[in-house]
Coordinates of C-alpha atoms and ligand atoms in Angstrom, one line a residue:
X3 CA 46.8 105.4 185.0
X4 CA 47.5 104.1 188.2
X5 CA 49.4 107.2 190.0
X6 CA 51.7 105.9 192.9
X7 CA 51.1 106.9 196.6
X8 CA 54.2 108.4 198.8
X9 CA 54.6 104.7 200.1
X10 CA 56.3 103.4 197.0
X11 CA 55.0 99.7 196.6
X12 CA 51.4 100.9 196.5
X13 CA 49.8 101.6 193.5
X14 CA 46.3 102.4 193.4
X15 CA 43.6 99.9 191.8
X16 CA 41.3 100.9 188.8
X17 CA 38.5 99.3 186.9
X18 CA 38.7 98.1 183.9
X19 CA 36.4 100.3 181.7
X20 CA 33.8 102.9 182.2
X21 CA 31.3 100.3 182.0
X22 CA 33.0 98.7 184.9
X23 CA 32.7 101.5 187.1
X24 CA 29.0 101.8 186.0
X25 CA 28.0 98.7 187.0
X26 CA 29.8 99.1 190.0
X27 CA 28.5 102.4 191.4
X28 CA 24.8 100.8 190.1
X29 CA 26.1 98.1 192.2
X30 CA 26.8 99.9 194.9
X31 CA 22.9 102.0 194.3
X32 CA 21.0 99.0 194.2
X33 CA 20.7 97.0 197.4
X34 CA 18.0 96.7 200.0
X35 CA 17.7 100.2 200.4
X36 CA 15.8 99.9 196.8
X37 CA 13.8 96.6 197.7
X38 CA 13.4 96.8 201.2
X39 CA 14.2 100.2 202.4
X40 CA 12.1 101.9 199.8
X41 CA 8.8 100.4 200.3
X42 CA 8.9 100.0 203.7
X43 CA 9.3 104.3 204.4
X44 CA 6.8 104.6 201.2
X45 CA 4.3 102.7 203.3
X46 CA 5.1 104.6 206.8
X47 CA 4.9 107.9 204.6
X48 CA 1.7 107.8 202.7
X49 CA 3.3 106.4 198.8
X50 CA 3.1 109.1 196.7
X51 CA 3.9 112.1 197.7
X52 CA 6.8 110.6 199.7
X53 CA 7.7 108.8 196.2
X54 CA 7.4 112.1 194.3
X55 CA 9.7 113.9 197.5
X56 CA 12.0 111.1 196.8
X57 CA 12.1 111.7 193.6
X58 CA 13.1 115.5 193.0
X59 CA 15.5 115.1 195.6
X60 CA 17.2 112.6 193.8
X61 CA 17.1 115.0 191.0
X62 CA 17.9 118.4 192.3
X63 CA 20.6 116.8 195.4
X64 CA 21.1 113.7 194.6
X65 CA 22.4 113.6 191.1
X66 CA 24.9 117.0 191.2
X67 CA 26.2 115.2 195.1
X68 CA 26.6 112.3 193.0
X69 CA 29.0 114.2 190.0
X70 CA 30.7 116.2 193.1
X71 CA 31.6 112.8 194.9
X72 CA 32.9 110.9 191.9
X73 CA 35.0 114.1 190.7
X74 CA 36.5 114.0 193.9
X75 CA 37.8 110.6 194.2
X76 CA 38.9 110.6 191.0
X77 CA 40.8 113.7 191.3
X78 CA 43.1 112.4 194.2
X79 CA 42.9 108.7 193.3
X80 CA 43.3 107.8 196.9
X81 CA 41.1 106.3 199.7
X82 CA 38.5 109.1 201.2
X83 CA 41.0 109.9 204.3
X84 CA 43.9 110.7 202.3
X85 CA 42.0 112.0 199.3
X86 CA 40.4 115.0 201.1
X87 CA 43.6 115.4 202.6
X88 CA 45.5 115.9 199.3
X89 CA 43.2 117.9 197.8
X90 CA 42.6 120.2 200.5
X91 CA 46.5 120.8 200.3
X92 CA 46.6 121.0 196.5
X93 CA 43.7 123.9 197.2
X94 CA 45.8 125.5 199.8
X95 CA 43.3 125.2 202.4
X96 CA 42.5 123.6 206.2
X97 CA 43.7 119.5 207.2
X98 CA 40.5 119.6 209.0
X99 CA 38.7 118.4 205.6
X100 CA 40.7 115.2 205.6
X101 CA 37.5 114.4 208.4
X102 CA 34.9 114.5 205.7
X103 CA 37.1 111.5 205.0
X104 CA 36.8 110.1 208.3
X105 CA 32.9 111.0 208.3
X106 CA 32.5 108.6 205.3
X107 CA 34.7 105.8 206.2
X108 CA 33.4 105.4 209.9
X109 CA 29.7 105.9 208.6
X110 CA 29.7 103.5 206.3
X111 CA 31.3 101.5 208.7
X112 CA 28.4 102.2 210.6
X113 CA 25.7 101.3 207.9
X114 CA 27.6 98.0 207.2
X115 CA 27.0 96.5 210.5
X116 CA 23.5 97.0 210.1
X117 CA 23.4 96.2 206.9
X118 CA 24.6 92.6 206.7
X119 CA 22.2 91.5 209.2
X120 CA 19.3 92.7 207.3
X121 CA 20.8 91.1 204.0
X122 CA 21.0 87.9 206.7
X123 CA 16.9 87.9 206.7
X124 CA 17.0 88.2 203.6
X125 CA 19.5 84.7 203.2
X126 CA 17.6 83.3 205.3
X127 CA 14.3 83.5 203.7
X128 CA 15.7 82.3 200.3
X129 CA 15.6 78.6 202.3
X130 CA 12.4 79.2 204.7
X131 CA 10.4 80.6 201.4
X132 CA 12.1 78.1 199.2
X133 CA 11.1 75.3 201.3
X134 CA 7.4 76.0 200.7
X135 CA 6.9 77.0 204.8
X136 CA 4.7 79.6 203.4
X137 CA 2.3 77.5 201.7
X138 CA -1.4 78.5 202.4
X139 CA -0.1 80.7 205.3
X140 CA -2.2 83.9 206.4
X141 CA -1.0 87.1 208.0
X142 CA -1.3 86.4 211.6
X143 CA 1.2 82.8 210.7
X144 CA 3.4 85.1 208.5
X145 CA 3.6 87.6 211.4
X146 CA 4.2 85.0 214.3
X147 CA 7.2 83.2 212.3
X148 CA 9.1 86.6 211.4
X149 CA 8.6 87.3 214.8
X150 CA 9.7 84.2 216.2
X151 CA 13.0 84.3 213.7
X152 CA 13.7 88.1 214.9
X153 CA 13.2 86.9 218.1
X154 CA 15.9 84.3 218.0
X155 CA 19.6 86.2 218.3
X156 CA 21.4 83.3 217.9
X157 CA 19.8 82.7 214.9
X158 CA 20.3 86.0 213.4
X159 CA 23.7 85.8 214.5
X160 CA 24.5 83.0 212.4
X161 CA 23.1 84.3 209.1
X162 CA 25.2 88.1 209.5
X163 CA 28.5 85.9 210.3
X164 CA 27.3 84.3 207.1
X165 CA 26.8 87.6 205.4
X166 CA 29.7 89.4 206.6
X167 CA 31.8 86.8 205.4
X168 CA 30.3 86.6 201.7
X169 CA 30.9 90.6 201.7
X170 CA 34.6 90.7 203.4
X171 CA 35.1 87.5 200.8
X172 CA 34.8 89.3 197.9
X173 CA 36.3 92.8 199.2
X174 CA 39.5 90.5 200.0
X175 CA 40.1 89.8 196.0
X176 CA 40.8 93.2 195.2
X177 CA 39.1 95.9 193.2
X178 CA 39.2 93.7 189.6
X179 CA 38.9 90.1 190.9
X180 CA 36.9 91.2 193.6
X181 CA 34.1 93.7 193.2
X182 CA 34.5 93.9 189.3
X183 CA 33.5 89.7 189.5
X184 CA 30.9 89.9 191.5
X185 CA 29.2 93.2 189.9
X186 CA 29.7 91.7 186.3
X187 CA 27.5 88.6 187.5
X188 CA 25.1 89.9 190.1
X189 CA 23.7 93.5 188.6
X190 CA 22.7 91.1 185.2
X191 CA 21.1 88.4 187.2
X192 CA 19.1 91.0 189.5
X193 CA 17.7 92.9 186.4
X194 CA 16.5 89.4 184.9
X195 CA 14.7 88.3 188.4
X196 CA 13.0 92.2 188.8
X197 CA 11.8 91.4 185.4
X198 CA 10.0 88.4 186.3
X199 CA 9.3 89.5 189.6
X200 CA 6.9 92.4 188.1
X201 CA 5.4 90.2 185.5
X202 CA 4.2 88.3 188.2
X203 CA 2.8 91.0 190.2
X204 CA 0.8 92.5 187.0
X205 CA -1.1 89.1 187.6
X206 CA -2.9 90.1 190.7
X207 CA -5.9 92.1 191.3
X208 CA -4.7 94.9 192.9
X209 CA -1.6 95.9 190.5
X210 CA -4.0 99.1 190.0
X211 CA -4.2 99.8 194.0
X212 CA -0.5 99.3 194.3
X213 CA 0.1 101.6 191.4
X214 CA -2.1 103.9 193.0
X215 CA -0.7 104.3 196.1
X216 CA 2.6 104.8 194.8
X217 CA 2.3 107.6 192.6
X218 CA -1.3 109.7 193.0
X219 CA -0.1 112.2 196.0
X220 CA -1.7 112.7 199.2
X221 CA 0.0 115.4 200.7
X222 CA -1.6 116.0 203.4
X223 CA 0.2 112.5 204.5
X224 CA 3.3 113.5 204.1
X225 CA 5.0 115.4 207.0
X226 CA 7.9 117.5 207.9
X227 CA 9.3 114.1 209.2
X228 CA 8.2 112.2 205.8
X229 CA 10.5 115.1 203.8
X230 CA 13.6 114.4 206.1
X231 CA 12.8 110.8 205.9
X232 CA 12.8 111.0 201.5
X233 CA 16.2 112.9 201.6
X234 CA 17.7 110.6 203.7
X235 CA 16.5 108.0 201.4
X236 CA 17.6 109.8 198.6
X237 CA 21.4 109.7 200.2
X238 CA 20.8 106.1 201.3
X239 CA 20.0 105.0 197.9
X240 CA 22.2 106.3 196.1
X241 CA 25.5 105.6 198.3
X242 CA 26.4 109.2 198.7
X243 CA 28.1 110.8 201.5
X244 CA 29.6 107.6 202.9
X245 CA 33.0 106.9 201.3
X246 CA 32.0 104.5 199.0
X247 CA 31.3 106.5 195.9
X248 CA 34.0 108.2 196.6
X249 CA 36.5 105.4 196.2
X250 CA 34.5 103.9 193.5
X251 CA 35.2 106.9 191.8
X252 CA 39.1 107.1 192.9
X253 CA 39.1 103.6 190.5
X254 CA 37.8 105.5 187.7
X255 CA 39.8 105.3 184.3
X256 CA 40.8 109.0 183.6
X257 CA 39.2 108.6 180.5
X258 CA 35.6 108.0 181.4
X259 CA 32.9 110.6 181.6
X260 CA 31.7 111.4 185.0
X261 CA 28.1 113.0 183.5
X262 CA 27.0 110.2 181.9
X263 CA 28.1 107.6 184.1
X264 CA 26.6 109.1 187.1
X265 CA 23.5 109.7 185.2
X266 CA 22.9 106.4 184.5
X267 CA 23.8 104.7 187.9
X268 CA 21.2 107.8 189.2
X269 CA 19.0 106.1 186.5
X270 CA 19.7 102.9 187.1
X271 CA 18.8 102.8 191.2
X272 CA 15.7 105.1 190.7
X273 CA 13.7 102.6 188.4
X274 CA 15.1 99.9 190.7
X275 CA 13.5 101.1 193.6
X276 CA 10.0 102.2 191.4
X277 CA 9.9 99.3 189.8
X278 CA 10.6 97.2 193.4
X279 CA 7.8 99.5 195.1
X280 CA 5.8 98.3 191.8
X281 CA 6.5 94.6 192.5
X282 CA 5.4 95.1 195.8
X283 CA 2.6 96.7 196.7
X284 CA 0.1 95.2 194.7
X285 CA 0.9 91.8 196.3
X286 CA 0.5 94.2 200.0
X287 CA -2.6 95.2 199.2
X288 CA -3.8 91.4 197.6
X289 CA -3.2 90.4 201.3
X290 CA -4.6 92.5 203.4
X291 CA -1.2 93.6 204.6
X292 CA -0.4 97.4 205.9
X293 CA 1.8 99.5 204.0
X294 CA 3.0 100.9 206.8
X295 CA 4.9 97.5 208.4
X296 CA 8.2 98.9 208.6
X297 CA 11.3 97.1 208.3
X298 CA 9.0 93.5 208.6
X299 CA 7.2 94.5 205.6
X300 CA 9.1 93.1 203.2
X301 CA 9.2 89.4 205.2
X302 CA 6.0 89.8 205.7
X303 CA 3.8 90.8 202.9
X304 CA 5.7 88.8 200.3
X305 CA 6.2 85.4 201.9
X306 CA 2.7 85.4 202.2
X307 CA 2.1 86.4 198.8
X308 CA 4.4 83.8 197.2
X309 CA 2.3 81.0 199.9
X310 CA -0.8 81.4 198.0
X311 CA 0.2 81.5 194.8
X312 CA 1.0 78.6 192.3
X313 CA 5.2 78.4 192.0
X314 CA 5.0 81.0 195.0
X315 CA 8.0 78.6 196.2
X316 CA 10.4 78.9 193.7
X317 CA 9.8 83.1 192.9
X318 CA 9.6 83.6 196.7
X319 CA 13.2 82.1 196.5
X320 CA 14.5 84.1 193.2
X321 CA 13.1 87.2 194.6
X322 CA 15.0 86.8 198.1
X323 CA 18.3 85.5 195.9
X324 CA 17.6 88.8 194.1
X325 CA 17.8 90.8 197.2
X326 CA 20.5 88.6 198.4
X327 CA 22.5 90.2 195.0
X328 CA 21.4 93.4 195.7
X329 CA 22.7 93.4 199.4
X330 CA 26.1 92.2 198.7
X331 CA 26.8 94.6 195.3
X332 CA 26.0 97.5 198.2
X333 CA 28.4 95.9 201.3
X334 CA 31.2 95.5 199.2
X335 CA 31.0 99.3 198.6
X336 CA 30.6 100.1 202.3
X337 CA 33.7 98.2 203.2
X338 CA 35.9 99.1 200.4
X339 CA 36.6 102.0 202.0
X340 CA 37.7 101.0 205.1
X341 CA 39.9 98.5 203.9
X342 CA 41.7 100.9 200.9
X343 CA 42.6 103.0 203.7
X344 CA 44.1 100.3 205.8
X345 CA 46.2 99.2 202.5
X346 CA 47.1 102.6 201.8
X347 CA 47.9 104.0 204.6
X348 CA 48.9 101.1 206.8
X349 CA 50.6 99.0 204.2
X350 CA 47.9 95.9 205.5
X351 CA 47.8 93.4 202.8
X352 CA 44.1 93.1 201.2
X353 CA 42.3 90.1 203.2
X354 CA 44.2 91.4 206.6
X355 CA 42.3 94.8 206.1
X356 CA 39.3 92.4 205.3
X357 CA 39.6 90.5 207.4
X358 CA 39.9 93.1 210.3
X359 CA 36.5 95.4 209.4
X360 CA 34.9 92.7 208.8
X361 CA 35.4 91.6 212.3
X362 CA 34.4 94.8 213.7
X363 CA 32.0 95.2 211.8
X364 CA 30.1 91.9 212.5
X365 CA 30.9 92.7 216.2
X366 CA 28.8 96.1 216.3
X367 CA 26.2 94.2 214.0
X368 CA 25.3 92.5 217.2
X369 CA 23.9 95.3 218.7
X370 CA 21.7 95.5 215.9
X371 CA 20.8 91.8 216.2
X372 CA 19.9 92.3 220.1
X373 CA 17.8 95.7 219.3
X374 CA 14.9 93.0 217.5
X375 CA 14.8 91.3 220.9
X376 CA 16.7 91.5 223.8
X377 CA 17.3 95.1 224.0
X378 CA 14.5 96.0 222.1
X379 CA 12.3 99.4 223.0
X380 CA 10.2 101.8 220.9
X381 CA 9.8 105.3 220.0
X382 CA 8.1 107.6 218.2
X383 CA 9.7 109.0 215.0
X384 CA 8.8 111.1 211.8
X385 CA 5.1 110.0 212.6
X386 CA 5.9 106.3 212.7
X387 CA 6.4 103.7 216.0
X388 CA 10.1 102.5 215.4
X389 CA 9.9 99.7 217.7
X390 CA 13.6 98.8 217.3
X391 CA 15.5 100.6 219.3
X392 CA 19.5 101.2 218.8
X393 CA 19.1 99.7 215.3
X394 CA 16.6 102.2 214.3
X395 CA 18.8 104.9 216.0
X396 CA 22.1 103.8 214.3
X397 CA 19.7 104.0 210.9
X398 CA 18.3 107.3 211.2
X399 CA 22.0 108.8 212.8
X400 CA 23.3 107.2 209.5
X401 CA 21.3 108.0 207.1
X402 CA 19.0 111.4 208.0
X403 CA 22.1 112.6 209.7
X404 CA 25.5 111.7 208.5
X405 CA 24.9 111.5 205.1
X406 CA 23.1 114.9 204.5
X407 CA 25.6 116.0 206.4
X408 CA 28.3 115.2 204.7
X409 CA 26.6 115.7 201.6
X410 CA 26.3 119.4 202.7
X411 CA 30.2 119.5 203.2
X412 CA 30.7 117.9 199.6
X413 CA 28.7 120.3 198.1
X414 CA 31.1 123.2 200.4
X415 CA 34.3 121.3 199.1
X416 CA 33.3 120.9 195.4
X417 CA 31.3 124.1 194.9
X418 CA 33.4 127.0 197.3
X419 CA 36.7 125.7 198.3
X420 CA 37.5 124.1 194.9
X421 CA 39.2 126.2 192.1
X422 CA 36.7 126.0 189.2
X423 CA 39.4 125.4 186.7
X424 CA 40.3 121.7 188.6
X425 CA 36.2 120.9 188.7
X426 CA 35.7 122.0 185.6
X427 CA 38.5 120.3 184.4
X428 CA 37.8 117.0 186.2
X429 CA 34.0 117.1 185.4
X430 CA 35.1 117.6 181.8
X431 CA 30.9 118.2 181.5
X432 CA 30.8 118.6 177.0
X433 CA 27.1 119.5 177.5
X434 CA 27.1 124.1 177.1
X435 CA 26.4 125.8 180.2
X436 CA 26.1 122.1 182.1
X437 CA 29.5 122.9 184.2
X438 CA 27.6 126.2 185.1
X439 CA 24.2 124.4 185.7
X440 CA 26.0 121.9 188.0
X441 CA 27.9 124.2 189.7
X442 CA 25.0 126.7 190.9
X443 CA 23.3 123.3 192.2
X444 CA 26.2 122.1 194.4
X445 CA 26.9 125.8 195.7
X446 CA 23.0 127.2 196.4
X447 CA 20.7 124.7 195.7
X448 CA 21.9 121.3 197.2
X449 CA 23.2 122.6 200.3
X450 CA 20.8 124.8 201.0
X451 CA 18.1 122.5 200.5
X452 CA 19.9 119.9 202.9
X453 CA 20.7 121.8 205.6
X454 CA 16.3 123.4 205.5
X455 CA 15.4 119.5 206.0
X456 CA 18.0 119.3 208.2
X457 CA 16.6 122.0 210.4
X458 CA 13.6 120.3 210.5
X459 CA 15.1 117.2 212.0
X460 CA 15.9 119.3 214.8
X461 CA 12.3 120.1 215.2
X462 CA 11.5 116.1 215.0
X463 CA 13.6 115.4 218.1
X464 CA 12.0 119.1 219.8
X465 CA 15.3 120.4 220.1
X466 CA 13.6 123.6 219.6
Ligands
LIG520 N1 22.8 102.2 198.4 C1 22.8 101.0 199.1 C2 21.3 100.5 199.1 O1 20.5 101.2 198.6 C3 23.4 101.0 200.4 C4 24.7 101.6 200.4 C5 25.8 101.2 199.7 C6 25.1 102.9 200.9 N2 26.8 102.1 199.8 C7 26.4 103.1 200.6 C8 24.4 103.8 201.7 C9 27.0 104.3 201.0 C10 25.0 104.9 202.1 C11 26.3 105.2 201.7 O2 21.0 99.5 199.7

């Protein structure tokens, strides 16, 4: 039940079942990191053994970061801030922990404004791919009009202001009219249009090449760099670290099981992006395309895919409304945050606290925008040319930095500084020896694995 704050006219929201909060957190798992991110780091890393990387570290980090962050949020039923805050008090230990808070809020602040202007590609190619533009095209045309569009700020400018205002739109309605609506239509849809998406691919000649290169291993592809890159994918993916499953969780009915429901949203995003890699490839290879394209690879490769093919029109336009879904079920989760604290903490009604990071948000987004043209420069990183400049920075500080980071001091909250009997209690885990299982990963194995790959990040940028 909704627990009141120390300001007394503020209650705290709360879905309305456990299957709200599923589809929520899936929600919040499922965006482009799945169907554009994915792919496009599978490609730069070599496919499989990056996938099968990926893949145990959603397992043996991902999942038990996962439990620790929803049990959390729950526990205080605040916004991440003031959450960490209470229960660092109600553990009798140091303030300073309220900052994993502010780590979360400011860096998913961070990953929004990047965010909604890659989900404003992805709007605008529902219309350029709808409108048949594609037809017939080959991969020097495809290449020449992404560039031309990426090229164009103002253009890009137009299409995040769009974005931002879809996202700040439905974060404005509140926890059950807001993000419950839009996750109650959108996550259904986006299954249907993955569905269709695949059967489509299995029609081409190289489904087999695409398969292949996603999951037979070549390791001697994958770096030091591809391993940092896979965990921070891992983070990415899931929404962990930033906030956002944090808060989800701080809606969650007391009465819901945190196992299961985090064990299906891990579920849930992990056959998202292996069935989106799956979707994708084969129709890479079909065209001659690299794998390694980088963040174009998406606006590439399948444009021209769709061109050639008979309807390419009208599933080139599902599959970019599909990805439209997926972006906007995640940036509602990266602003909630923000805007919870503001209403708790500053007594802002909802669409002022909207309103505001959404402004600020779209206004950092334009550094992004300029990094694909104006300020654009490249540099070398995790074996791959990044060729755009502060908005692959704010990308890899983001996501191969803050995230494992705070997914290391998560893992030091839950696991050390935690009594067992509130985890235990909050975890409520029915499975025997599970509580144990989880606890020995979020204590040894999570962090310490983390904070290796970390290591080696130093090594990427020759610190040492
Ligand atoms: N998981 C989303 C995706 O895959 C992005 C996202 C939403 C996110 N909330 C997050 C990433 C919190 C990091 C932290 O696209």
């Amino acid at each position: 039940m909704a627990r009141k704050s120390p300001d007394k006219k503020y209650v705290h929201s709360q879905w309305s079942s456990h299957w709200a909060f599923i589809l929520a957190a899936s929600g919040c798992a499922v965006g482009l990191g799945n169907v554009w991110r994915f792919p496009y780091l599978a490609g730069e890393n070599g496919g499989g053994a990056f996938v099968l990387v990926y893949l145990l570290t959603v397992a043996l980090i991902g999942i038990p970061i996962m439990m620790a962050e929803v049990m959390l949020g729950r526990r205080a039923r605040q916004s991440p801030v003031n959450a960490m805050r209470t229960l660092a008090a109600t553990e009798g230990t140091s303030r300073h922990w309220q900052y994993l808070g502010w780590l979360g809020i400011v860096g998913g602040f961070v990953i929004l404004s990047y965010y909604s202007v890659i989900a404003g590609w992805t709007l605008a190619y529902i219309f350029r791919v709808g409108s048949g533009q594609f037809a017939l095209s080959t991969g020097d045309s495809v290449r020449n009009i992404f560039a031309e569009f990426v090229g164009d700020p103002e253009r890009l400018l137009a299409w995040h202001t769009l974005f931002m205002l879809m996202t700040a739109g439905v974060v404005a309605r509140g926890v059950q009219s807001g993000l419950e609506q839009a996750n109650r239509v959108m996550m259904p849809a986006l299954f249907v249009l993955l569905l269709v998406l695949i059967g489509y691919a299995m029609h081409t000649d190289h489904f087999g090449a695409g398969l292949a290169f996603l999951f037979s291993p070549d390791f001697d592809r994958l770096t030091g760099a591809g391993v940092i890159a896979a965990m921070g994918q891992a983070f990415f993916s899931l929404g962990l670290g930033m906030g956002a499953i944090m808060i989800y969780g701080s809606y969650m009915p007391k009465t819901s099981s945190i196992v299961s429901a985090t064990f299906t949203v891990a579920l849930t995003d992990t056959l998202v992006a292996v069935l989106a890699g799956v979707a994708i490839f084969p129709l890479v290879f079909a065209n001659g395309l690299a794998p390694a394209g980088g963040p174009s690879l998406v606006f590439q490769a399948l444009p021209l895919a769709f061109g050639q093919m008979p309807g390419g029109a009208f599933f080139g336009a599902l599959f970019f409304i599909l990805l439209v879904f997926a972006a906007w079920t995640s940036s509602i989760s990266l602003m909630e945050p923000a805007v919870a604290w503001l209403v708790e903490r500053h007594g802002f009604i909802r669409w002022k606290a909207s309103a505001w990071v959404g402004v600020a948000a779209w206004l950092l987004g334009i550094v992004s925008i300029l990094s694909f043209n104006r300020w654009a420069f490249a540099f070398d990183f995790l074996g791959a040319r990044k060729s755009s400049g502060l908005f692959d920075l704010l990308d890899i500080l983001t996501a191969n930095i803050m995230l494992p980071v705070s997914g290391i001091l998560i893992c030091v909250f839950s696991g050390w500084v935690m009594r067992r009997a509130h985890s235990r209690e909050e975890l409520d885990i029915r499975f025997p020896r599970g509580y144990n299982v989880w606890l020995a990963l979020v204590k040894y194995v999570s962090p310490v694995l983390v904070f290796l790959v970390l290591l080696n990040l130093l090594n990427v940028f020759n610190l040492f």
